[in-house]
Coordinates of C-alpha atoms and ligand atoms in Angstrom, one line a residue:
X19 CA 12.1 -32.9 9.4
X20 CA 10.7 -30.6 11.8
X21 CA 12.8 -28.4 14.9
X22 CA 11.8 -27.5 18.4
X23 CA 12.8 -24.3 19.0
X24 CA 14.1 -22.8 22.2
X25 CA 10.7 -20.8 22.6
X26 CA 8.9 -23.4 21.9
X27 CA 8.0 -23.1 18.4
X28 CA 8.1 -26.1 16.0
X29 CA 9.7 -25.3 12.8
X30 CA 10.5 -27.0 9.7
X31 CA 13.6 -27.7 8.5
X32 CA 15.1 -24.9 6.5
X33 CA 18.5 -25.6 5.8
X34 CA 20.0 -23.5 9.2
X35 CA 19.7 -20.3 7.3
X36 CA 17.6 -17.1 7.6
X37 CA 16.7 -15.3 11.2
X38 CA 13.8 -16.3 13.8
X39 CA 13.0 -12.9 14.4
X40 CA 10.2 -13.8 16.8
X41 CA 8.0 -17.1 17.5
X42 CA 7.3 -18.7 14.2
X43 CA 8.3 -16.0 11.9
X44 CA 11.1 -16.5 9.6
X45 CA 13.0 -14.5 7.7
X46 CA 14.4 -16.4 4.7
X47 CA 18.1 -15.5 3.4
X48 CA 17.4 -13.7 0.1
X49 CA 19.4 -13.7 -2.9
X50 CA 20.7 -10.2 -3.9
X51 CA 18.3 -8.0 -6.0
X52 CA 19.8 -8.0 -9.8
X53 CA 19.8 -4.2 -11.4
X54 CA 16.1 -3.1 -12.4
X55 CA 15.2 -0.1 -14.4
X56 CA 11.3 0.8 -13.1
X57 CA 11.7 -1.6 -10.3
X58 CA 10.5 -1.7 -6.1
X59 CA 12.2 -5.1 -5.6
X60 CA 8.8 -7.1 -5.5
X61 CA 11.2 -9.9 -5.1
X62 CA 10.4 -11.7 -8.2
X63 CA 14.4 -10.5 -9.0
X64 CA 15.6 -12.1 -6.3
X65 CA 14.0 -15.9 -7.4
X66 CA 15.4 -19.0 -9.2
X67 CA 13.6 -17.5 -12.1
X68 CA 14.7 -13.9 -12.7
X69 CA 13.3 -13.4 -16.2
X70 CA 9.9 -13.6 -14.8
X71 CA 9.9 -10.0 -14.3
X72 CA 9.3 -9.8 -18.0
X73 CA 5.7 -10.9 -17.3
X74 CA 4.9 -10.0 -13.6
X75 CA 6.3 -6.1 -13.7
X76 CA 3.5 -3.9 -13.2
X77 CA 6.3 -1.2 -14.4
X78 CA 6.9 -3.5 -17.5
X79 CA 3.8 -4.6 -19.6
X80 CA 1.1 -4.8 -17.2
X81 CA -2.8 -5.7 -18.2
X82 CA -5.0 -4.0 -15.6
X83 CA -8.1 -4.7 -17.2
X84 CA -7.6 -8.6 -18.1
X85 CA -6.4 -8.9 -14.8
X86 CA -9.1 -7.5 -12.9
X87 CA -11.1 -9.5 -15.0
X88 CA -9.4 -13.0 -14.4
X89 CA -8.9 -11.9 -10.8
X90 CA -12.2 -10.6 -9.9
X91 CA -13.9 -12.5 -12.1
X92 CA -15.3 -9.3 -13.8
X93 CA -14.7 -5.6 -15.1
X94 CA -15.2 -2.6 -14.0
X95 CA -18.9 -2.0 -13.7
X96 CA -19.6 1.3 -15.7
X97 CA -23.2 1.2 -13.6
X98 CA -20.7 1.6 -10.5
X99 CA -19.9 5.0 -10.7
X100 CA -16.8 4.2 -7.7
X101 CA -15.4 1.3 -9.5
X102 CA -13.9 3.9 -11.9
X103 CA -11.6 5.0 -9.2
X104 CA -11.2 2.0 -6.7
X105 CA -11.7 -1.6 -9.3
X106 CA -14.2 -4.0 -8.7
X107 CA -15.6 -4.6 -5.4
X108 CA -18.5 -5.9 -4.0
X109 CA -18.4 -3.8 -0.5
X110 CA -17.0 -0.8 0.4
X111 CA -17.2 0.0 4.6
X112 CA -15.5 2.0 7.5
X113 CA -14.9 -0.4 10.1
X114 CA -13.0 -1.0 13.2
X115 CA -12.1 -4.0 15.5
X116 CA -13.6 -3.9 18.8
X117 CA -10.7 -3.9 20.2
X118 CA -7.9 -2.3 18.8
X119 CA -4.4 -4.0 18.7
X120 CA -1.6 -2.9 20.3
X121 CA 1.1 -1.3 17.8
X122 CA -1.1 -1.6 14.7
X123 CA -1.0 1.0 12.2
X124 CA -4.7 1.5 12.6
X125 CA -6.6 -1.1 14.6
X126 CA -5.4 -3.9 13.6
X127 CA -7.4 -5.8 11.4
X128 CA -4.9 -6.4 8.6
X129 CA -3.0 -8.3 11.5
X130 CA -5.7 -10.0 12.8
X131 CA -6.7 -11.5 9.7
X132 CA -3.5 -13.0 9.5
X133 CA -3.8 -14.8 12.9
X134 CA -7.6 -15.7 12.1
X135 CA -6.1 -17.7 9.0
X136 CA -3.8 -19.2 11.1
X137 CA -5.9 -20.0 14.0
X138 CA -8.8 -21.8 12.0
X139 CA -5.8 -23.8 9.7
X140 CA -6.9 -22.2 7.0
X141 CA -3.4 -21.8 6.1
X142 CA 0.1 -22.9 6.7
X143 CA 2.1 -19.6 6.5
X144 CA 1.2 -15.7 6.0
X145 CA 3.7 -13.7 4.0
X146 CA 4.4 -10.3 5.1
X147 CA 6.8 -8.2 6.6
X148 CA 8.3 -7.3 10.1
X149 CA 10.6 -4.6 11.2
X150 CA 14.3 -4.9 10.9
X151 CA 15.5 -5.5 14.9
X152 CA 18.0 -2.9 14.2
X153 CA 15.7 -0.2 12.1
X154 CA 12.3 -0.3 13.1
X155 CA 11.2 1.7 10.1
X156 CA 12.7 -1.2 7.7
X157 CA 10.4 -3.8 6.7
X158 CA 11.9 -7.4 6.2
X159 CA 9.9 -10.4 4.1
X160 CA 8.8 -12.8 7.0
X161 CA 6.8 -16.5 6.9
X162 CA 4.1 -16.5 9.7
X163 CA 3.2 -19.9 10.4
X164 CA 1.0 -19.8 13.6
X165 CA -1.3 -17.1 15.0
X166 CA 1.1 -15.4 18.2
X167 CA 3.7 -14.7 15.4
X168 CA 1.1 -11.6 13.4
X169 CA 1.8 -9.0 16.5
X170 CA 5.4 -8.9 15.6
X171 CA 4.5 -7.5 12.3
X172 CA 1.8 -4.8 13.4
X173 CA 2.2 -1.2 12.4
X174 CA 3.7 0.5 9.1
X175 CA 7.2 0.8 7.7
X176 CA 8.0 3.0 4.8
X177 CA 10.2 1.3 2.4
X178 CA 10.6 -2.0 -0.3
X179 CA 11.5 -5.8 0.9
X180 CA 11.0 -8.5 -1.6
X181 CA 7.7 -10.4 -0.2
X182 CA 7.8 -12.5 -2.9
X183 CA 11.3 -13.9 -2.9
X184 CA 9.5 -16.0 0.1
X185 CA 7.1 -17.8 -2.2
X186 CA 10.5 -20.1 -2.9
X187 CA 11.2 -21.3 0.1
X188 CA 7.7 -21.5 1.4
X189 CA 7.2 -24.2 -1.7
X190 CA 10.2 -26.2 -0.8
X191 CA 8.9 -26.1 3.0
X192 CA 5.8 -27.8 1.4
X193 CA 3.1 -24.6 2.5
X194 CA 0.5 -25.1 -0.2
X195 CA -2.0 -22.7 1.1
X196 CA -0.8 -19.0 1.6
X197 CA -2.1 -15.6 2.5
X198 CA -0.4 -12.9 1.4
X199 CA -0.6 -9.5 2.7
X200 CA 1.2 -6.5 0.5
X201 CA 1.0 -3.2 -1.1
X202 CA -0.4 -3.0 -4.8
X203 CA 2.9 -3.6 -6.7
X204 CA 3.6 -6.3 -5.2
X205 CA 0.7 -8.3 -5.0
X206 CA 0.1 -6.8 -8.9
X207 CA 3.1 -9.7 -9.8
X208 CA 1.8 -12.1 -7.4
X209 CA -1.4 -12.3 -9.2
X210 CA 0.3 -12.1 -12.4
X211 CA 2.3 -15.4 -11.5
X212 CA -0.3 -17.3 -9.7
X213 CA -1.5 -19.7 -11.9
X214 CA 2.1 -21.1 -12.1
X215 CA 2.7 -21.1 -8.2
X216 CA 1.0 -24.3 -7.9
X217 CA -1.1 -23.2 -4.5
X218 CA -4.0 -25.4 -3.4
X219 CA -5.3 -22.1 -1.8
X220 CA -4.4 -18.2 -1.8
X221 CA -5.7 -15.3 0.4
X222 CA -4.8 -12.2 -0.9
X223 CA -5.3 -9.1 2.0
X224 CA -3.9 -5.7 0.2
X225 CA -3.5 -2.4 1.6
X226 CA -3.4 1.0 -0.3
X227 CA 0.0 2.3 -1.1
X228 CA 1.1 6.0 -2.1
X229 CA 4.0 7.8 -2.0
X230 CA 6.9 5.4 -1.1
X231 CA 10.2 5.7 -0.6
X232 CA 13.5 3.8 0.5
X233 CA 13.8 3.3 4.1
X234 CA 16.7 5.5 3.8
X235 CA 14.8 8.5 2.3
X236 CA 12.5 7.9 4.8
X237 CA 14.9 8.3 7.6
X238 CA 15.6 12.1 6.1
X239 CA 12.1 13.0 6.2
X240 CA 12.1 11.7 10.1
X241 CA 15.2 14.0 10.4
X242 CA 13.1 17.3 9.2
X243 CA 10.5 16.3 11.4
X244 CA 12.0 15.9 15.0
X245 CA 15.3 16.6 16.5
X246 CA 15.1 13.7 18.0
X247 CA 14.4 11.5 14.9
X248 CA 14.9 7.9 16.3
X249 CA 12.4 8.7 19.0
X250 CA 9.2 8.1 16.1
X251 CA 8.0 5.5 16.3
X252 CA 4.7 5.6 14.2
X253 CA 3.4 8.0 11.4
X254 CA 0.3 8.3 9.4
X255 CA -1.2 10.6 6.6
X256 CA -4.6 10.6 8.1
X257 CA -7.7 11.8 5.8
X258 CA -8.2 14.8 8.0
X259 CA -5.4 16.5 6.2
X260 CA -2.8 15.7 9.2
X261 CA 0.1 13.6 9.3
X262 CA -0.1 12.1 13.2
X263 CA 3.7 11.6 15.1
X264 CA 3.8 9.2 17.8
X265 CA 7.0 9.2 20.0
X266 CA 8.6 6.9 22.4
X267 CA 8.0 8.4 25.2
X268 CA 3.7 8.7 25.1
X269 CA 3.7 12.1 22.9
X270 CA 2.1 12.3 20.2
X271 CA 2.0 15.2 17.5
X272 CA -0.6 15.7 14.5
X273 CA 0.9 18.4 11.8
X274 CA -1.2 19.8 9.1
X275 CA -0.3 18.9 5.7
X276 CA 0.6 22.0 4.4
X277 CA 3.3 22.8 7.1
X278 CA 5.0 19.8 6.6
X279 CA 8.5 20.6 5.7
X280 CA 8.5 19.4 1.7
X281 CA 10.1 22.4 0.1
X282 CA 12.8 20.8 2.2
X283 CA 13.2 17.2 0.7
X284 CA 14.9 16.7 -2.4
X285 CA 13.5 16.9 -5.9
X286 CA 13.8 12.7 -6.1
X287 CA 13.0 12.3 -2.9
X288 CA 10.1 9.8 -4.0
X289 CA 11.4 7.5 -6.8
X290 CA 9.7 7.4 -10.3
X291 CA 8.2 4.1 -9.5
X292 CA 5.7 5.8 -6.8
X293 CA 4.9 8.7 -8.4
X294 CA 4.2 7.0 -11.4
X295 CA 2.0 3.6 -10.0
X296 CA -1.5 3.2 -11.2
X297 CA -2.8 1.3 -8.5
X298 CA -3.4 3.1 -5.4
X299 CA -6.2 1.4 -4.4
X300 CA -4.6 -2.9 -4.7
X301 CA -7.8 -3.4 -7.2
X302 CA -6.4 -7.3 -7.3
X303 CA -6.7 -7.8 -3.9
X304 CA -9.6 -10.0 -2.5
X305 CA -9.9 -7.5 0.3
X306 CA -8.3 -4.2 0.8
X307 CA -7.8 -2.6 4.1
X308 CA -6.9 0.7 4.3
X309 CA -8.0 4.6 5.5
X310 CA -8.8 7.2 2.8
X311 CA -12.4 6.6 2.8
X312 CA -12.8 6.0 6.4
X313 CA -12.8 9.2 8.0
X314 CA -10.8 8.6 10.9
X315 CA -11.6 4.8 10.8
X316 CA -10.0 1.9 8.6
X317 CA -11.8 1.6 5.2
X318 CA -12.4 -1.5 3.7
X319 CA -12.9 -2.5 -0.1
X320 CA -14.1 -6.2 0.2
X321 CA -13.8 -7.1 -3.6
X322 CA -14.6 -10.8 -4.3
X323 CA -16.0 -14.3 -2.4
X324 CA -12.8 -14.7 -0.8
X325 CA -12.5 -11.4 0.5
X326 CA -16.1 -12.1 2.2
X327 CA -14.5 -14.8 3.5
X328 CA -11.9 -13.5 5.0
X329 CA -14.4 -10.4 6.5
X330 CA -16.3 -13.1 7.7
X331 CA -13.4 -14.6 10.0
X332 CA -13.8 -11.7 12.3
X333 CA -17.0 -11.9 13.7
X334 CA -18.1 -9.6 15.7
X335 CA -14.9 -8.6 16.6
X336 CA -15.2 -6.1 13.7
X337 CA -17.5 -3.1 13.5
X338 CA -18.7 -2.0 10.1
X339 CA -21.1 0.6 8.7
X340 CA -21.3 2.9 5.7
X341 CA -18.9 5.4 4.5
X342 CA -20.4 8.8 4.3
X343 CA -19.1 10.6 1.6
X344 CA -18.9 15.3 1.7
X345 CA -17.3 18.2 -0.2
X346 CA -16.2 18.5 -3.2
X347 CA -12.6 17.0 -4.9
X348 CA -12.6 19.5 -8.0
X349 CA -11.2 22.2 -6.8
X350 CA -8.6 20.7 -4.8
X351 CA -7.7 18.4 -7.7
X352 CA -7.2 20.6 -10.1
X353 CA -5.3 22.7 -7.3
X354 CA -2.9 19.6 -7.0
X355 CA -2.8 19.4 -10.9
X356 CA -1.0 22.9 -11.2
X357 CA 1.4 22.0 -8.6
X358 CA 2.6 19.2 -9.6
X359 CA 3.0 21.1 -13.6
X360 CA 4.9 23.6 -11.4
X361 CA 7.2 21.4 -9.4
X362 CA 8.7 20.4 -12.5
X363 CA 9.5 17.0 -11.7
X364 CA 9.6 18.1 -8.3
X365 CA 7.8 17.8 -5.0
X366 CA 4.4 19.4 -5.5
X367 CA 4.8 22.1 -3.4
X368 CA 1.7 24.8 -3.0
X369 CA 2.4 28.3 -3.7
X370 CA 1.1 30.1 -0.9
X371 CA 2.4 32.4 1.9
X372 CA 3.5 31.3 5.1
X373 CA 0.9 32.7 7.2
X374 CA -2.0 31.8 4.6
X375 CA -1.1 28.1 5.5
X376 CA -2.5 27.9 9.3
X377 CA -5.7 29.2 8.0
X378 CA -6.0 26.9 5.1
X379 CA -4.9 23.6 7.1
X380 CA -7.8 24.6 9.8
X381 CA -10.5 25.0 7.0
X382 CA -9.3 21.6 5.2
X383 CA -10.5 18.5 7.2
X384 CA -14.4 21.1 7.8
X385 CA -14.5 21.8 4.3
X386 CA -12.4 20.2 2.4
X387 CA -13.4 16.6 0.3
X388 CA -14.5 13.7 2.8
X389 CA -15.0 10.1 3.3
X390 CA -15.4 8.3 0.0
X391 CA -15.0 11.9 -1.9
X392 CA -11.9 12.2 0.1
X393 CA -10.6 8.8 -1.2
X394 CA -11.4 9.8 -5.1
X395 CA -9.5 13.0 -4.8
X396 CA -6.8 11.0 -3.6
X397 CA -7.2 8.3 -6.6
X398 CA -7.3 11.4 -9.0
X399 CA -4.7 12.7 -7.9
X400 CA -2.2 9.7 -8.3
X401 CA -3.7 9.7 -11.6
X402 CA -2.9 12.7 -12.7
X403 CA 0.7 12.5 -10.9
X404 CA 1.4 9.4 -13.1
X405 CA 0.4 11.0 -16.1
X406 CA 2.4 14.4 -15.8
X407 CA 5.8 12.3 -14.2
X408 CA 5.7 9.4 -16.8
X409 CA 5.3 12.2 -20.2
X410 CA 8.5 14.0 -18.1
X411 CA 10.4 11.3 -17.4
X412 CA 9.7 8.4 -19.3
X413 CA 7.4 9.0 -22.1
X414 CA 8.2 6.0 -24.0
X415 CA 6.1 3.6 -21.1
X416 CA 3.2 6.0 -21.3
X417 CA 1.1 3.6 -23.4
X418 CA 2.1 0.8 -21.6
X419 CA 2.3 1.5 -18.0
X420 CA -1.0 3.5 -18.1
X421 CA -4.9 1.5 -18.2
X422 CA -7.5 3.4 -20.0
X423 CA -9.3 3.7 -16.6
X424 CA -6.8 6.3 -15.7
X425 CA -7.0 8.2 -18.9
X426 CA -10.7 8.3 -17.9
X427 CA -9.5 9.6 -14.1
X428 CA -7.8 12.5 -15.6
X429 CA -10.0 13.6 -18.5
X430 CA -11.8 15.5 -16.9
X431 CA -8.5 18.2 -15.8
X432 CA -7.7 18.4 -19.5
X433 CA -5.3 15.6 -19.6
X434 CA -6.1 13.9 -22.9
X435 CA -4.1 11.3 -24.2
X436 CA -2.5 12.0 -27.3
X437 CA -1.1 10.0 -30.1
X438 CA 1.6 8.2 -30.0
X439 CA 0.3 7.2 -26.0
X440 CA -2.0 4.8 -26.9
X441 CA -1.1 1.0 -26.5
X442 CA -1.9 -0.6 -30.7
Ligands
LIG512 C1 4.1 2.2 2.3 C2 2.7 2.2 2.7 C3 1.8 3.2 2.3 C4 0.5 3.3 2.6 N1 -0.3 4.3 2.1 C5 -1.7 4.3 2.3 C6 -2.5 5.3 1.8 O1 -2.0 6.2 1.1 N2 -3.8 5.2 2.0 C7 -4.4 4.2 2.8 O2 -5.6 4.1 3.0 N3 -3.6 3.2 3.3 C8 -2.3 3.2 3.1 N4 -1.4 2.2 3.6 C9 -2.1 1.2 4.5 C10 -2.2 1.7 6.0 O3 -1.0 2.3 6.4 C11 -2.4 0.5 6.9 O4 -1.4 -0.5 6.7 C12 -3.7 -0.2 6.7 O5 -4.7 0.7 6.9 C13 -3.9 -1.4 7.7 O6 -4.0 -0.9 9.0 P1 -4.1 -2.1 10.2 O7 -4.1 -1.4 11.5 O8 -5.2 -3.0 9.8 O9 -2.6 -2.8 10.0 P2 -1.7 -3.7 10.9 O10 -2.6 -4.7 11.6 O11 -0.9 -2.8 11.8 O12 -0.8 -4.4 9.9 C14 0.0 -3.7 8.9 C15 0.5 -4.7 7.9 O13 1.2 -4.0 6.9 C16 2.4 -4.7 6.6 N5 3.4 -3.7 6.2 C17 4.0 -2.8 7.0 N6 4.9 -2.1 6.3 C18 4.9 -2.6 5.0 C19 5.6 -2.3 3.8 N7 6.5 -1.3 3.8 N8 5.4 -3.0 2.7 C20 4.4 -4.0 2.8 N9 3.7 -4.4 3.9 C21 3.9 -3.7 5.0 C22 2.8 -5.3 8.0 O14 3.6 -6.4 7.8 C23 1.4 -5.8 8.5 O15 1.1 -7.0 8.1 C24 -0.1 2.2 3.3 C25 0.7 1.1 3.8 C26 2.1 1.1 3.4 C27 2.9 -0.1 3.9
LIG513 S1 9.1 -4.8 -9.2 FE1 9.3 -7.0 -9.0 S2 8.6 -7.8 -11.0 FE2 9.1 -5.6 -11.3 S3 11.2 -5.6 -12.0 FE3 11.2 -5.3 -9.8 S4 11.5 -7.4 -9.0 FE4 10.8 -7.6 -11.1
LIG514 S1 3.4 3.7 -4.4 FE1 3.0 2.0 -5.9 S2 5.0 1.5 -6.7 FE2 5.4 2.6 -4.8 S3 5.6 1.1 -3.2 FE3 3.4 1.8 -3.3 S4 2.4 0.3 -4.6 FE4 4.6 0.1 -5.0

């Protein structure tokens, strides 16, 4: 039986529980998350069905390559040189919308695929997360069922929420056909348990995901970078090298890399699960939205049919061209290599005097790796993070947790795989 709601919204019935944190989106109640070892809290936990984890966890037993191949209905093309680092696509493009959105991370077009789906009916709910009304830089799971509900979720927040605790009660409100938009480890078990969800129809819209953290560690980071922390209110690694502050009142502040205050976070700072994740790039996405390639515009990896589909929704309200590609990621590669061995299990902090760091963070984003060479750095780099954390720390899930793709990423900076890694 369906609700009017006091703003007008008509909602089904859903037992009196959850929070209407804006018209038509819905955040279910969730079950408490039960202990994980290697675990983000995809939200799998927190379902009827717990033990699923056993074969959804791309920490557990995950299948990278049969998975691509189910998902995106083939593998790696070896005649593709960039499918090595970013899985099978058919596309890869900088693009923008026209008009960018209010509050989006970048311009919006994650969002505004959302309210295209819902617009055109071609679904009856989006999955995906909105801030916390009482910590903007906490993401909470939310159900988007019409088009004016997307803005609420616009923009970034650094931290885990289990998206797909929501696939439960968006089956018992009877929503057949879903979009789901998430970060690689959690659409990774989404795609693992699809078959079984019983969906008439499925639009997967990934974004790249690196280093992340609890909303809580988060906050500490804020802490180092403003005195007046709570007055952030966006940030962004951008690919020239600079992580851009935007602040309450208009400012806005762009600090290079290297004199970002990291010597000052704590050794753990990132949990094992992020420094150890394979897929940076959401390879089983159907499209993938994201930056690193972009240079300075959003970057999109359009991977299968449906993801054309989805691309198509826009129009012309999108503008897409190439992406150009300059530099060379060797040298700052290997550079990374060393000191993350250094770090120890730390932060990988760069040796290098204070003064040398202006200097270097000017020269970076002119000469440094850019565009789609920018992006495979960044790839490589996770790579060879997960290889050197996982031997340190958990050696055991080597063979496992790591695709033969990778071992191929980080070859070529002397990290060969030796016995005992391989999967029999
Ligand atoms: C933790 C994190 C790390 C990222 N790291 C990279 C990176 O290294 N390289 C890169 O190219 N891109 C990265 N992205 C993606 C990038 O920040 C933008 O989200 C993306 O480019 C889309 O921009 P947009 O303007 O189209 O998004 P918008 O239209 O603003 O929409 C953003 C969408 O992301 C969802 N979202 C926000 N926070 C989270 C969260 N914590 N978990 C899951 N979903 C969330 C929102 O609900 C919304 O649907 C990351 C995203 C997240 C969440
Ligand atoms: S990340 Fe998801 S699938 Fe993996 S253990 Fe945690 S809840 Fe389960
Ligand atoms: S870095 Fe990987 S494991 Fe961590 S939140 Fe992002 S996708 Fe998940």
């Amino acid at each position: 039986m369906n609700k009017k709601l006091d703003d007008g919204s008509v909602r089904a019935d859903r037992g009196g529980e959850g929070r209407t944190l804006a018209r038509a989106v819905w955040a279910p109640p969730l079950a408490p998350a039960p202990p994980r070892n290697l675990c983000t809290d995809c939200g799998i936990s927190r379902t009827s069905t717990p033990k699923r984890c056993a074969s959804a966890c791309q920490f557990i037993q995950p299948d990278y390559p049969g998975m691509e191949e189910r998902v995106q209905g083939r593998k790696r093309d070896p005649a593709r040189p960039d499918e090595l680092f970013f899985g099978p696509h058919q596309e890869i493009l900088r693009a923008s919308l026209a008009e960018p959105r209010p509050g989006a991370q970048w311009t919006g077009i994650v969002t505004r695929l959302g309210e295209r789906l819902l617009e055109s009916h071609g679904v009856d709910a989006v999955l995906t997360m909105a801030p916390d009304p009482n910590d903007p830089w906490r993401p909470i799971p939310v159900l988007v069922t019409e088009a004016q509900g997307m803005s609420a979720c616009r923009g970034m927040r650094m931290g885990y929420a289990p998206l797909l605790a929501l696939l439960e009660p968006a089956r018992r409100l009877g929503y057949r056909r879903l979009a789901v938009i998430g970060i690689p480890c959690q659409i990774y078990a989404l795609r693992a348990l699809e078959a079984e969800l019983g969906l008439e129809k499925l639009y997967v819209i990934g974004t790249p995901c690196s280093d992340n953290t609890t909303t809580e560690r988060f906050h500490e980071f804020l802490g180092l970078l403003s005195d007046d922390p709570d007055s952030i209110t966006y940030l962004e690694f951008r690919a020239d090298y600079h992580v851009e502050l935007r602040f309450r009142d208009g400012r806005q502040k762009a600090i290079p890399f290297l004199q970002l205050p990291l010597s000052k976070l704590p050794a753990d700072f990132f949990p094992l699960t992020c420094r150890t994740c394979v897929d940076y790039t959401n390879v089983l996405a159907d499209i993938t939205v994201g930056y690193m390639g972009g240079e300075g515009e959003q970057w999109l990896l359009v991977r299968n049919s449906r993801g054309k589909e989805l691309l198509e929704l826009l129009g012309d309200e999108i503008r897409t061209r190439a992406c150009g590609s300059a530099g060379n990621r060797k040298g700052p590669v290997k550079g990374f290599l060393a000191n993350v061995e250094r770090a120890a299990g730390g932060l990988p902090l760069r040796r290098m005097p204070d003064w040398v760091r202006p200097i270097v963070g000017w020269l970076m984003p002119r000469i440094g790796p850019r565009g789609l060479e920018f992006a495979r750095a960044r790839v490589e780099m996770k790579a060879v993070e997960s290889v050197i954390h996982l031997r340190r720390e958990q050696p055991g899930r080597i063979k496992h947790m790591v695709p033969e793709h990778v071992w191929e990423l980080v070859k070529p900076y002397g990290l060969d795989r030796a016995l005992g890694e391989k999967k029999l």
